[in-house]
CSV table of C-alpha atoms in Angstrom, one decimal:
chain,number,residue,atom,x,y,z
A,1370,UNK,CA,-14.8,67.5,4.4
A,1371,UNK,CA,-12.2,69.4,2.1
A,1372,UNK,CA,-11.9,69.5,-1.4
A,1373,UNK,CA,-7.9,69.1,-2.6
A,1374,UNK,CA,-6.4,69.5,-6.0
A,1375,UNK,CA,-3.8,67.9,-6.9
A,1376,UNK,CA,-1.8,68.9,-9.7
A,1377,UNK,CA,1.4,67.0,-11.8
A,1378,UNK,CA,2.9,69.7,-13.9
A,1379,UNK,CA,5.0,68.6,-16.8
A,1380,UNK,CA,6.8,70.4,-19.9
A,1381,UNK,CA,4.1,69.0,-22.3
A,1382,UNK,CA,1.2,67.8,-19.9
A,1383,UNK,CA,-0.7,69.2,-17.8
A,1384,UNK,CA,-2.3,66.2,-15.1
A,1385,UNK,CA,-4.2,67.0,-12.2
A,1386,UNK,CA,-7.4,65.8,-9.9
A,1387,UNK,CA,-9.7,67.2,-7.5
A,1388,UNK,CA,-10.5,65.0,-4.4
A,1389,UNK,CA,-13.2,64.7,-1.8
A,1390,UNK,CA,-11.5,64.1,1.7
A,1391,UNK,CA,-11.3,62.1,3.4
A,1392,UNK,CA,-13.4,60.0,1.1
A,1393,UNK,CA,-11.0,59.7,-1.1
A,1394,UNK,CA,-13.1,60.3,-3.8
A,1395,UNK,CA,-12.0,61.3,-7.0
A,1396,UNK,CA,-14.3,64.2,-8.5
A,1397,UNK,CA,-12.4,64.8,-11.5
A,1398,UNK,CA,-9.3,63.3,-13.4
A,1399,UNK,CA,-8.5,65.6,-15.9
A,1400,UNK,CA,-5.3,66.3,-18.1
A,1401,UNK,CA,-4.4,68.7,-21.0
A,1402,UNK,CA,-1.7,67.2,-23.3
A,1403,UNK,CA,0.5,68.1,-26.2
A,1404,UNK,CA,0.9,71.9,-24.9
A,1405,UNK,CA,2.4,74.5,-26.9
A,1406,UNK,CA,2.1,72.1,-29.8
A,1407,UNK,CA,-0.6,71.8,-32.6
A,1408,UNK,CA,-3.5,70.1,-32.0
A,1409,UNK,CA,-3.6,70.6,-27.8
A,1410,UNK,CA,-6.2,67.5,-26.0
A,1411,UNK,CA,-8.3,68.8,-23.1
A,1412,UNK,CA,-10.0,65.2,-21.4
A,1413,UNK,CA,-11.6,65.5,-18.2
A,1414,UNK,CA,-13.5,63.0,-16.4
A,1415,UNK,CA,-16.6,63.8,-13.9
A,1416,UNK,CA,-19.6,63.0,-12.5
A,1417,UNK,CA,-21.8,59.5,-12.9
A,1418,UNK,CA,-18.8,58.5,-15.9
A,1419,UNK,CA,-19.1,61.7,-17.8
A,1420,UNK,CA,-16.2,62.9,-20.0
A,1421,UNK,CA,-15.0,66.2,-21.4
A,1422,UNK,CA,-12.9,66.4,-24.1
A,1423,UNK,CA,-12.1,69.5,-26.5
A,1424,UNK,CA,-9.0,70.2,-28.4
A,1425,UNK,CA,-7.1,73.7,-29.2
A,1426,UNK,CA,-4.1,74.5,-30.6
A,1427,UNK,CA,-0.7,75.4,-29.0
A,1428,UNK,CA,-2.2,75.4,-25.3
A,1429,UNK,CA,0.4,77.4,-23.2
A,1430,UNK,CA,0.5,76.6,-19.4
A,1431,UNK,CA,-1.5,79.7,-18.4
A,1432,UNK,CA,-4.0,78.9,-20.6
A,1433,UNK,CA,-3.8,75.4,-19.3
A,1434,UNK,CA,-4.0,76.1,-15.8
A,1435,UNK,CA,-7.1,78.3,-16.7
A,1436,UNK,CA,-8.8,75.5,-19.0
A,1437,UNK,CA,-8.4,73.7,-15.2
A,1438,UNK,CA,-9.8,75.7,-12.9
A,1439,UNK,CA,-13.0,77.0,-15.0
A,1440,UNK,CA,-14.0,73.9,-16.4
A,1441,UNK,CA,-13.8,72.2,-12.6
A,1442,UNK,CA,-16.7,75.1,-12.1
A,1443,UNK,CA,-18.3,75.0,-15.7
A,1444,UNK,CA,-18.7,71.4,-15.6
A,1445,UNK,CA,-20.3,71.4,-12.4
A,1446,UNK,CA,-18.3,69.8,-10.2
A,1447,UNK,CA,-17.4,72.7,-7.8
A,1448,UNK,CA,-20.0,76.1,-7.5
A,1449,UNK,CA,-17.1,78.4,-6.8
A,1450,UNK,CA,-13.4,78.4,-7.1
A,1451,UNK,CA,-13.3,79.2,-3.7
A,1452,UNK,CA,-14.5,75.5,-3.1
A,1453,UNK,CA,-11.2,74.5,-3.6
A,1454,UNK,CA,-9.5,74.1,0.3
A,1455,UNK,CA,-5.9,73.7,-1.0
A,1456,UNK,CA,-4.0,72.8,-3.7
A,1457,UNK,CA,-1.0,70.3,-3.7
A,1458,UNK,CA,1.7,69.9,-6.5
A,1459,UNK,CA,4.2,67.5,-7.2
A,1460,UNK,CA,7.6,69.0,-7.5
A,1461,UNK,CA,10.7,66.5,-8.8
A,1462,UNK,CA,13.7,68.0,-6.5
A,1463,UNK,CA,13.8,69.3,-3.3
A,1464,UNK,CA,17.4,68.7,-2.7
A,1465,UNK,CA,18.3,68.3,1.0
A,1466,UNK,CA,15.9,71.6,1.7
A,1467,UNK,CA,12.6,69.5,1.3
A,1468,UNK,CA,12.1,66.1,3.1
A,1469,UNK,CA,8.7,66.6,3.6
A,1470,UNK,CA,5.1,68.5,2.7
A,1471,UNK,CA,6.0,72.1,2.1
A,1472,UNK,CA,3.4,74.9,2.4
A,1473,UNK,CA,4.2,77.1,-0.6
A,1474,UNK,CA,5.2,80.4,-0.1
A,1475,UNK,CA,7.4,83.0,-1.3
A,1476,UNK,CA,10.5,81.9,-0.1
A,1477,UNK,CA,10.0,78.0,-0.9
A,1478,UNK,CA,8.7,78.5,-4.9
A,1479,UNK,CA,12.3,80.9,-4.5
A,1480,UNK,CA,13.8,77.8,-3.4
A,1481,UNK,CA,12.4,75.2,-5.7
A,1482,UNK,CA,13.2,77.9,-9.1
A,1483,UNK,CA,16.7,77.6,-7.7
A,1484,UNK,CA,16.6,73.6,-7.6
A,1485,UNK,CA,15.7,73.7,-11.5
A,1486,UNK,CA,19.8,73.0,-11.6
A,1487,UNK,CA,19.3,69.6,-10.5
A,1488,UNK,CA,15.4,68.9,-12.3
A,1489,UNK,CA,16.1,71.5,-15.5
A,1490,UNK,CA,12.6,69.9,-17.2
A,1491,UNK,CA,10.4,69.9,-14.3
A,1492,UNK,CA,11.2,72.4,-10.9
A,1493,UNK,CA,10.8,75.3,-13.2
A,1494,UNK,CA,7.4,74.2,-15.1
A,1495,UNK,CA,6.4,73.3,-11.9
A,1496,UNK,CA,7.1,76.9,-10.0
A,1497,UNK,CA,5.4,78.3,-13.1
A,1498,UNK,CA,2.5,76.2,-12.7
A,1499,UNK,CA,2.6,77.4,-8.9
A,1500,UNK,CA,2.6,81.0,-9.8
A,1501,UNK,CA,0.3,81.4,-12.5
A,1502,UNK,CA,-2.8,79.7,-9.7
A,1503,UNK,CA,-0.9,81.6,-7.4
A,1504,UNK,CA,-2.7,84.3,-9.5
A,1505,UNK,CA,-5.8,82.6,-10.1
A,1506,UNK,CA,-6.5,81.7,-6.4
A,1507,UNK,CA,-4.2,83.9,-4.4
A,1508,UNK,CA,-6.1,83.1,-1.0
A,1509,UNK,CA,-6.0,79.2,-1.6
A,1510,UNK,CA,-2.9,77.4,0.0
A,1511,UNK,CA,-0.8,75.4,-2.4
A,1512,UNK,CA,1.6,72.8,-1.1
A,1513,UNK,CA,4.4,71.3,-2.7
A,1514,UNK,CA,5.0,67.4,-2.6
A,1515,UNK,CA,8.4,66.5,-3.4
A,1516,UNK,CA,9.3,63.3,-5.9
A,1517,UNK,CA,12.8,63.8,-3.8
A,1518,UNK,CA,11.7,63.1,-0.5
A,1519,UNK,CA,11.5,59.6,-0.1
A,1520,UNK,CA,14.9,59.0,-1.2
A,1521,UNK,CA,16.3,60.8,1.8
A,1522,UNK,CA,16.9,57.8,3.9
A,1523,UNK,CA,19.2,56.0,1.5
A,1524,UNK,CA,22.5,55.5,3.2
A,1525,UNK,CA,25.5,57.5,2.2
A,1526,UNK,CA,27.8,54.0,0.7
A,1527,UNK,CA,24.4,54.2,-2.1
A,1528,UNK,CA,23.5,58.0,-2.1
A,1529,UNK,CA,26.8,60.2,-2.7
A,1530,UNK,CA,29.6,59.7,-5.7
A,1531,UNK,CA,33.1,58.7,-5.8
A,1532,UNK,CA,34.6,62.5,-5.8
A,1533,UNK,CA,36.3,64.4,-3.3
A,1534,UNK,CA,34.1,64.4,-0.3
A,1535,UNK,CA,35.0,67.7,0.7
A,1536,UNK,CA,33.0,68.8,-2.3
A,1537,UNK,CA,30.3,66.4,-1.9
A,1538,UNK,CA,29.2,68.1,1.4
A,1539,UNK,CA,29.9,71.8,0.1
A,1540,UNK,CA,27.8,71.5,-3.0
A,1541,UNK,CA,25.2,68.7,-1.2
A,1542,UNK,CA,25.9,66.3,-4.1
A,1543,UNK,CA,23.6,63.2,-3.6
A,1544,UNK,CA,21.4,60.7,-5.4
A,1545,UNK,CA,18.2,62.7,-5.6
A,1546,UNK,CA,16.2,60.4,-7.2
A,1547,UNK,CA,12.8,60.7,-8.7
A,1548,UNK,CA,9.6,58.9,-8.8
A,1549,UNK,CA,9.4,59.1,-5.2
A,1550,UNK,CA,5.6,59.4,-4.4
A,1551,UNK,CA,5.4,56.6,-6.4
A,1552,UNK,CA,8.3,54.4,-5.0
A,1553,UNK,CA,6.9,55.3,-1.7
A,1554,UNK,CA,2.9,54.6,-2.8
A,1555,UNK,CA,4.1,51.4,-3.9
A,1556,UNK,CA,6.3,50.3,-1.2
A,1557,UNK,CA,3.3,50.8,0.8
A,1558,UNK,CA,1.1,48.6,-1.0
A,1559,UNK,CA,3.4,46.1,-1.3
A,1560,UNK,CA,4.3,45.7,2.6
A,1561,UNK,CA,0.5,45.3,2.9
A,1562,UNK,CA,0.1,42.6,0.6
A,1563,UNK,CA,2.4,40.5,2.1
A,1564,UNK,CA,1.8,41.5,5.6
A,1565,UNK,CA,5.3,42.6,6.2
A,1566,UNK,CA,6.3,46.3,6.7
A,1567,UNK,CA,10.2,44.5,7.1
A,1568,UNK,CA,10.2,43.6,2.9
A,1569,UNK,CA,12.7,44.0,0.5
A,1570,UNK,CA,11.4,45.0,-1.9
A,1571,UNK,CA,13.0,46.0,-5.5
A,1572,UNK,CA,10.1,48.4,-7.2
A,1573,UNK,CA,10.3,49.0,-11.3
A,1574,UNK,CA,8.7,52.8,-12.0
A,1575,UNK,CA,8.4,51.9,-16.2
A,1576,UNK,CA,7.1,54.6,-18.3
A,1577,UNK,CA,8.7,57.6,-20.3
A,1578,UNK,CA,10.8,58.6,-17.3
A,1579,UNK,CA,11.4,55.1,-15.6
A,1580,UNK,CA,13.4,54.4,-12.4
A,1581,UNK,CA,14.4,51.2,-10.2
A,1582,UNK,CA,14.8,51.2,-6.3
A,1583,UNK,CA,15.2,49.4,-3.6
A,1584,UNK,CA,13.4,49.2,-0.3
A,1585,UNK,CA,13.6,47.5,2.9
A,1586,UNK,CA,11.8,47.8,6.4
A,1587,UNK,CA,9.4,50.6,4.4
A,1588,UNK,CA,12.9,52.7,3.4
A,1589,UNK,CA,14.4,53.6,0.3
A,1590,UNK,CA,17.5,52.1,0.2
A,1591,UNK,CA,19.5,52.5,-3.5
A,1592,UNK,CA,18.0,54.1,-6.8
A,1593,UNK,CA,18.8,54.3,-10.1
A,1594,UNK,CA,18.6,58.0,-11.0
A,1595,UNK,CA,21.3,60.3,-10.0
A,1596,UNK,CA,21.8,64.3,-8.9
A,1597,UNK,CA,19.2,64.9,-11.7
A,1598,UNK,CA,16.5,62.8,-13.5
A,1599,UNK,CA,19.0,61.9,-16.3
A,1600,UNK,CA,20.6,59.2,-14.3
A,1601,UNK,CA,20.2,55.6,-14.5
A,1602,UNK,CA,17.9,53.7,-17.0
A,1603,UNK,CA,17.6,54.3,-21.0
A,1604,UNK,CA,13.9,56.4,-21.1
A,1605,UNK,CA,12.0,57.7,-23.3
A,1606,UNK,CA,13.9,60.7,-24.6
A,1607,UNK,CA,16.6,60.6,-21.9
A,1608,UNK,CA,20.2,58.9,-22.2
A,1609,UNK,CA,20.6,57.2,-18.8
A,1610,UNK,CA,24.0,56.5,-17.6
A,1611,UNK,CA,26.5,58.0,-19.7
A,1612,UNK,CA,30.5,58.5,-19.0
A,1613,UNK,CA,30.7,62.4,-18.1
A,1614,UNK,CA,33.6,62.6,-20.4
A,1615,UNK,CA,31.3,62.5,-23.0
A,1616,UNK,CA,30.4,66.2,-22.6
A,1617,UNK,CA,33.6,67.8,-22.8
A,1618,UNK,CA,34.2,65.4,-25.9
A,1619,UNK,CA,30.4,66.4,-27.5
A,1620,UNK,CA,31.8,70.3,-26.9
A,1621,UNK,CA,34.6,69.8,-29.3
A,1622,UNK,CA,33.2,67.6,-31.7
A,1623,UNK,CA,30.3,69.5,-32.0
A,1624,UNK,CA,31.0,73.1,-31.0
A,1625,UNK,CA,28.1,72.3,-28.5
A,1626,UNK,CA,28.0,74.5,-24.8
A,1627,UNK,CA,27.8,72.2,-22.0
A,1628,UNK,CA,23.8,73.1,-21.6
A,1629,UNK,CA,23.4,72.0,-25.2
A,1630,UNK,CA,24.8,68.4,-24.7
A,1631,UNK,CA,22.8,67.7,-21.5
A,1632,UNK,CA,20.1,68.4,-23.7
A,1633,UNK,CA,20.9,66.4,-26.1
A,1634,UNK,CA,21.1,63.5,-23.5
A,1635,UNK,CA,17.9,64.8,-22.1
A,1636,UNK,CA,15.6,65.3,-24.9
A,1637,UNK,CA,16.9,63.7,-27.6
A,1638,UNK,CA,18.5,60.5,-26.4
A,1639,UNK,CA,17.4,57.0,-24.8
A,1640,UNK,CA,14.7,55.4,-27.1
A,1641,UNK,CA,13.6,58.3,-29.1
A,1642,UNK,CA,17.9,58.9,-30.5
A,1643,UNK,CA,18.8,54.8,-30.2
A,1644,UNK,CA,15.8,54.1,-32.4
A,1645,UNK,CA,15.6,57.2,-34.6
A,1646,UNK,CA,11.4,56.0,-34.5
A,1647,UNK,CA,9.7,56.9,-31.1
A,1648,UNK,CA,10.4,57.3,-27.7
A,1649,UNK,CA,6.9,55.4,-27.1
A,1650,UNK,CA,7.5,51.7,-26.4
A,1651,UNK,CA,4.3,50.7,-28.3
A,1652,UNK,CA,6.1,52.5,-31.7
A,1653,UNK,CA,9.4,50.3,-31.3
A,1654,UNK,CA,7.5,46.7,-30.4
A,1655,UNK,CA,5.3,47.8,-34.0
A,1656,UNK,CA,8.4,48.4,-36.1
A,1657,UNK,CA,10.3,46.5,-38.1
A,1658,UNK,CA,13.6,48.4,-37.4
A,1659,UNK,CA,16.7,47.0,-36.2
A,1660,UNK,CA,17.4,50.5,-34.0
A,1661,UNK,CA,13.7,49.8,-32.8
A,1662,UNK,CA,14.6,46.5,-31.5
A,1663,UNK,CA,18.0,47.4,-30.5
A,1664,UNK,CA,16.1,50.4,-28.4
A,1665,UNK,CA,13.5,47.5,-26.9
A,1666,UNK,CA,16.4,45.6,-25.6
A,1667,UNK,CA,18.7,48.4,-24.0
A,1668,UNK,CA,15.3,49.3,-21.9
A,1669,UNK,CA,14.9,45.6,-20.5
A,1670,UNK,CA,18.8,45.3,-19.8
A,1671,UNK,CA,19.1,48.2,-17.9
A,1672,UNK,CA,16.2,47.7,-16.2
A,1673,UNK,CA,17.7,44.2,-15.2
A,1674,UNK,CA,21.2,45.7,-14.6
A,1675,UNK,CA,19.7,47.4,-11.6
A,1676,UNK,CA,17.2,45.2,-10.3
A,1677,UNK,CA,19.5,41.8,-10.1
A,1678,UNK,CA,22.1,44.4,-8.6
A,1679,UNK,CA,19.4,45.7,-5.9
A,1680,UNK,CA,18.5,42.3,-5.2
A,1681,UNK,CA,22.1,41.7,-4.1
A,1682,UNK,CA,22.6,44.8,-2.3
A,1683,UNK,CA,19.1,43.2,0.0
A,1684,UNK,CA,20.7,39.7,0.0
A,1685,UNK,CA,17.3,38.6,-1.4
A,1686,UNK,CA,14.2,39.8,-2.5
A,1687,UNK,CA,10.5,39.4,-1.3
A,1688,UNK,CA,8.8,40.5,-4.1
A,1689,UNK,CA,9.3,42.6,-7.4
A,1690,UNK,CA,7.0,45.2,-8.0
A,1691,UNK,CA,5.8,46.4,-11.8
A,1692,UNK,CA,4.5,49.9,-12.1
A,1693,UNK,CA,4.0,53.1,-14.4
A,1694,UNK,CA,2.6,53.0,-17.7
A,1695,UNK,CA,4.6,50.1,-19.3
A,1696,UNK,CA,5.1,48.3,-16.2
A,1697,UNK,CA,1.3,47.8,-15.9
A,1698,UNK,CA,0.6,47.7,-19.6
A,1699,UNK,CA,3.6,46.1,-21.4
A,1700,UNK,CA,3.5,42.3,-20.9
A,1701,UNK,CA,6.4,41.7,-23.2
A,1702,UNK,CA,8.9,43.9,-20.9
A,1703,UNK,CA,7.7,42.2,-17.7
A,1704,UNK,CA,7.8,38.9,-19.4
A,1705,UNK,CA,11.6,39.8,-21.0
A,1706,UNK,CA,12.3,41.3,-17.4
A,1707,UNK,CA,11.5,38.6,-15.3
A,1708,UNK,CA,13.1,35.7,-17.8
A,1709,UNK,CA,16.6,37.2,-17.2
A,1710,UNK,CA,15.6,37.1,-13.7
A,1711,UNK,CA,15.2,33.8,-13.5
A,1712,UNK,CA,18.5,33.2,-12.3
A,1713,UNK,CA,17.3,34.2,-8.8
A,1714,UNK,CA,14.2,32.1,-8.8
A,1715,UNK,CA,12.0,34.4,-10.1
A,1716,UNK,CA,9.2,33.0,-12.3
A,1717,UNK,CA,6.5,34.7,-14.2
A,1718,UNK,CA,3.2,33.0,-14.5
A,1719,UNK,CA,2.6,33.6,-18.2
A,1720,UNK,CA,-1.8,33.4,-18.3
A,1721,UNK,CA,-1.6,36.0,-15.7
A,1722,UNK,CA,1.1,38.2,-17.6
A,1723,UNK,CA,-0.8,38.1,-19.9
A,1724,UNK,CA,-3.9,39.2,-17.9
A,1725,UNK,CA,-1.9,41.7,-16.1
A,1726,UNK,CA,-4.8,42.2,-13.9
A,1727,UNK,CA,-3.1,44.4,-10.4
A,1728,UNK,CA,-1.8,41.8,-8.1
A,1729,UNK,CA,0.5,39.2,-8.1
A,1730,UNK,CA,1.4,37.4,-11.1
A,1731,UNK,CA,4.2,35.0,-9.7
A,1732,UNK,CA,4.4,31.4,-11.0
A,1733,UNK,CA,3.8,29.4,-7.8
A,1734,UNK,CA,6.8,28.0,-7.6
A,1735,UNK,CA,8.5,31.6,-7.8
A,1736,UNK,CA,11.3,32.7,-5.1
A,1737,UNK,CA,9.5,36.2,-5.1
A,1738,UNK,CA,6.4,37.1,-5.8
A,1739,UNK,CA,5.7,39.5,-8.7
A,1740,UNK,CA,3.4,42.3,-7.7
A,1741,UNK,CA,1.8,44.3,-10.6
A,1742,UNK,CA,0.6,47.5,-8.3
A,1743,UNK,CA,-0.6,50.9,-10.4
A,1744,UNK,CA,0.7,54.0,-9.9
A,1745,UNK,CA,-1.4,56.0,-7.8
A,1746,UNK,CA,0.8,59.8,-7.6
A,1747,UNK,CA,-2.3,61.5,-6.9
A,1748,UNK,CA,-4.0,59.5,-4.1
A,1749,UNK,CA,-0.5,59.5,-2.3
A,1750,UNK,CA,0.1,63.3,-2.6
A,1751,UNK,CA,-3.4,64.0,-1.5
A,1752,UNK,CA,-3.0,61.6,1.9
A,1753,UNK,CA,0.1,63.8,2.1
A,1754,UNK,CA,-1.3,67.0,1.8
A,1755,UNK,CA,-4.6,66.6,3.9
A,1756,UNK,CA,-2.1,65.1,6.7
A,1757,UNK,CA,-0.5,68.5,6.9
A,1758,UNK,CA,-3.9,70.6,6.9
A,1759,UNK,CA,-4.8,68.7,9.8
């Protein structure tokens, strides 16, 4: 028996859970949002369906990680901080360095600060995170589980770029990806639905960062983000695919640095710059904008750029999979997403859509079946981690 935290660092959340393993079972599911902003939201659930909530302004991340650790032993649910066996954090890149559970020591957080380059919003939160319980718990082993990893099996004719090769090799430039626990965690679930760890499978990450791949025989095979995060769909506050001229072009228009434009395309861009409302999808499908609805419908045709184009690459598809927080909770996208799909046979059943109860909700005359699986980051990284204790 061992009791593993798992923590998902971001620049303005804080995520994490504490496990009993091998149960499985959850013994908290906390997070601490809106950090170094007014108005800070502790909520952590323990116990028999108790809940702890408290809010504070401008939480910083080493107050955060401290709000974590004592209220785990204030609340009850460990003694001693020394309860904890190890700790396991999600890191976002791990470049060609990482294709698999890392133990975390002083030359692999080294490694992952220098990978910020290629994850500029997450690897270094992340080391930070790793440091400051570093601190906190300096005899408790921390792991790193990298989003990165899974992607390392997709072929080179889907994974590098049309430059010189030469330079692709020297500077390791590749398709990184990201979302991968949860590509992977998915994948999984899928294969054992329908019995088949052969599938191909096309799985739709939807949420504020959102992602398409493609998967056969249990492997990655193509995915929609790039060298960095930025790649691919329209996201919440992040551009997508953008023609690379357009920094150079930004620089003189604007009198922007390079660093300044990515930023722009990072923080300011996809839903949040098209609409000029929200980056949250619930905002846009409540506003009578134009640039709202114009956002709404860049999201669904990107996401149905990739996704016909994966299921060409597979010559076929066995299922579809929904996931993250619109793919399970936004009807109207998977509805929108699976009509102009429709063209490969693909059919919706609309009472269970709108049910959106996990499982399949495929018409039964559907080519595919549609699989609504939740993300589950957590329970894969903990499998992960306890695998490598033992």
């Amino acid at each position: 028996m061992s009791k593993v935290l798992i923590v998902n660092a971001g620049s303005s959340s804080l995520k994490f859970k504490l496990f009993d393993m091998p149960k499985e079972t959850v013994l908290a599911d906390g997070q601490v949002e809106r950090l170094n902003m007014p108005g800070s939201l502790v909520k952590i659930k323990y116990g028999d369906g108790k809940v702890y909530k408290a809010e504070e302004d401008k939480i910083d991340y080493e107050r955060s990680a401290a709000i974590m650790l004592n209220n785990l032993k204030d609340l009850g649910v460990i003694d001693h901080l020394r309860d904890i066996d190890a700790i396991g954090n999600r890191v976002v890149a791990g470049s060609d360095i990482f294709d698999k559970v890392a133990k975390i020591d002083d030359d692999t957080l080294s490694q992952i600060v220098e990978l910020g380059d290629i994850a500029p919003i997450h690897n270094p939160v992340e080391a930070e995170y790793i440091e400051i319980i570093r601190r906190i718990l300096p005899d408790t082993d921390q792991y790193a589980v990298f989003d990165s990893a899974f992607f390392k099996d997709v072929p080179e004719v889907n994974s590098i770029y049309g430059i010189p090769y030469e330079l692709t090799k020297k500077f390791t430039i590749r398709r990184y990806g990201e979302h991968g626990i949860n590509h992977g965690f998915i994948t999984q679930q899928a294969d054992e639905i329908l019995g088949n760890d052969k599938a191909k499978l096309v799985t739709l990450h939807l949420g504020s960062g959102a992602s398409v791949a493609a998967e056969r025989n249990g492997k990655c095979f193509d995915t929609s983000m790039g060298f960095t995060p930025m790649n691919g769909l329209v996201m919440g506050t992040r551009s997508g695919d953008v023609d690379p001229a357009l920094v150079p072009f930004f620089m003189k228009k604007m009198g922007a640095s390079a660093d300044e434009v990515i930023d722009m395309f990072n923080k300011r861009s996809g839903l949040l710059g098209v609409s000029g409302v929200s980056s949250d999808m619930r905002d846009l499908e409540d506003s009578d904008k134009d640039r709202a609805k114009l956002a709404l419908d860049m999201f669904v045709n990107r996401t149905v750029k990739f996704a016909a184009s994966y299921i060409t690459e597979l010559g076929g598809v066995d299922a579809i999979v929904f996931s993250g927080g619109i793919g399970e909770h936004d009807k109207w996208v998977r509805e929108q997403v699976c009509k102009k799909l429709e063209i490969f046979g693909i059919k919706l059943d609309g009472q269970l859509n709108e049910e959106q109860k996990p499982g399949d909700l495929g018409a039964k005359d559907s080519s595919a079946r549609i699989l609504l699986i939740p993300a589950n980051e957590e329970l894969a990284m903990v499998r992960d981690v306890t695998a490598k204790i033992d």
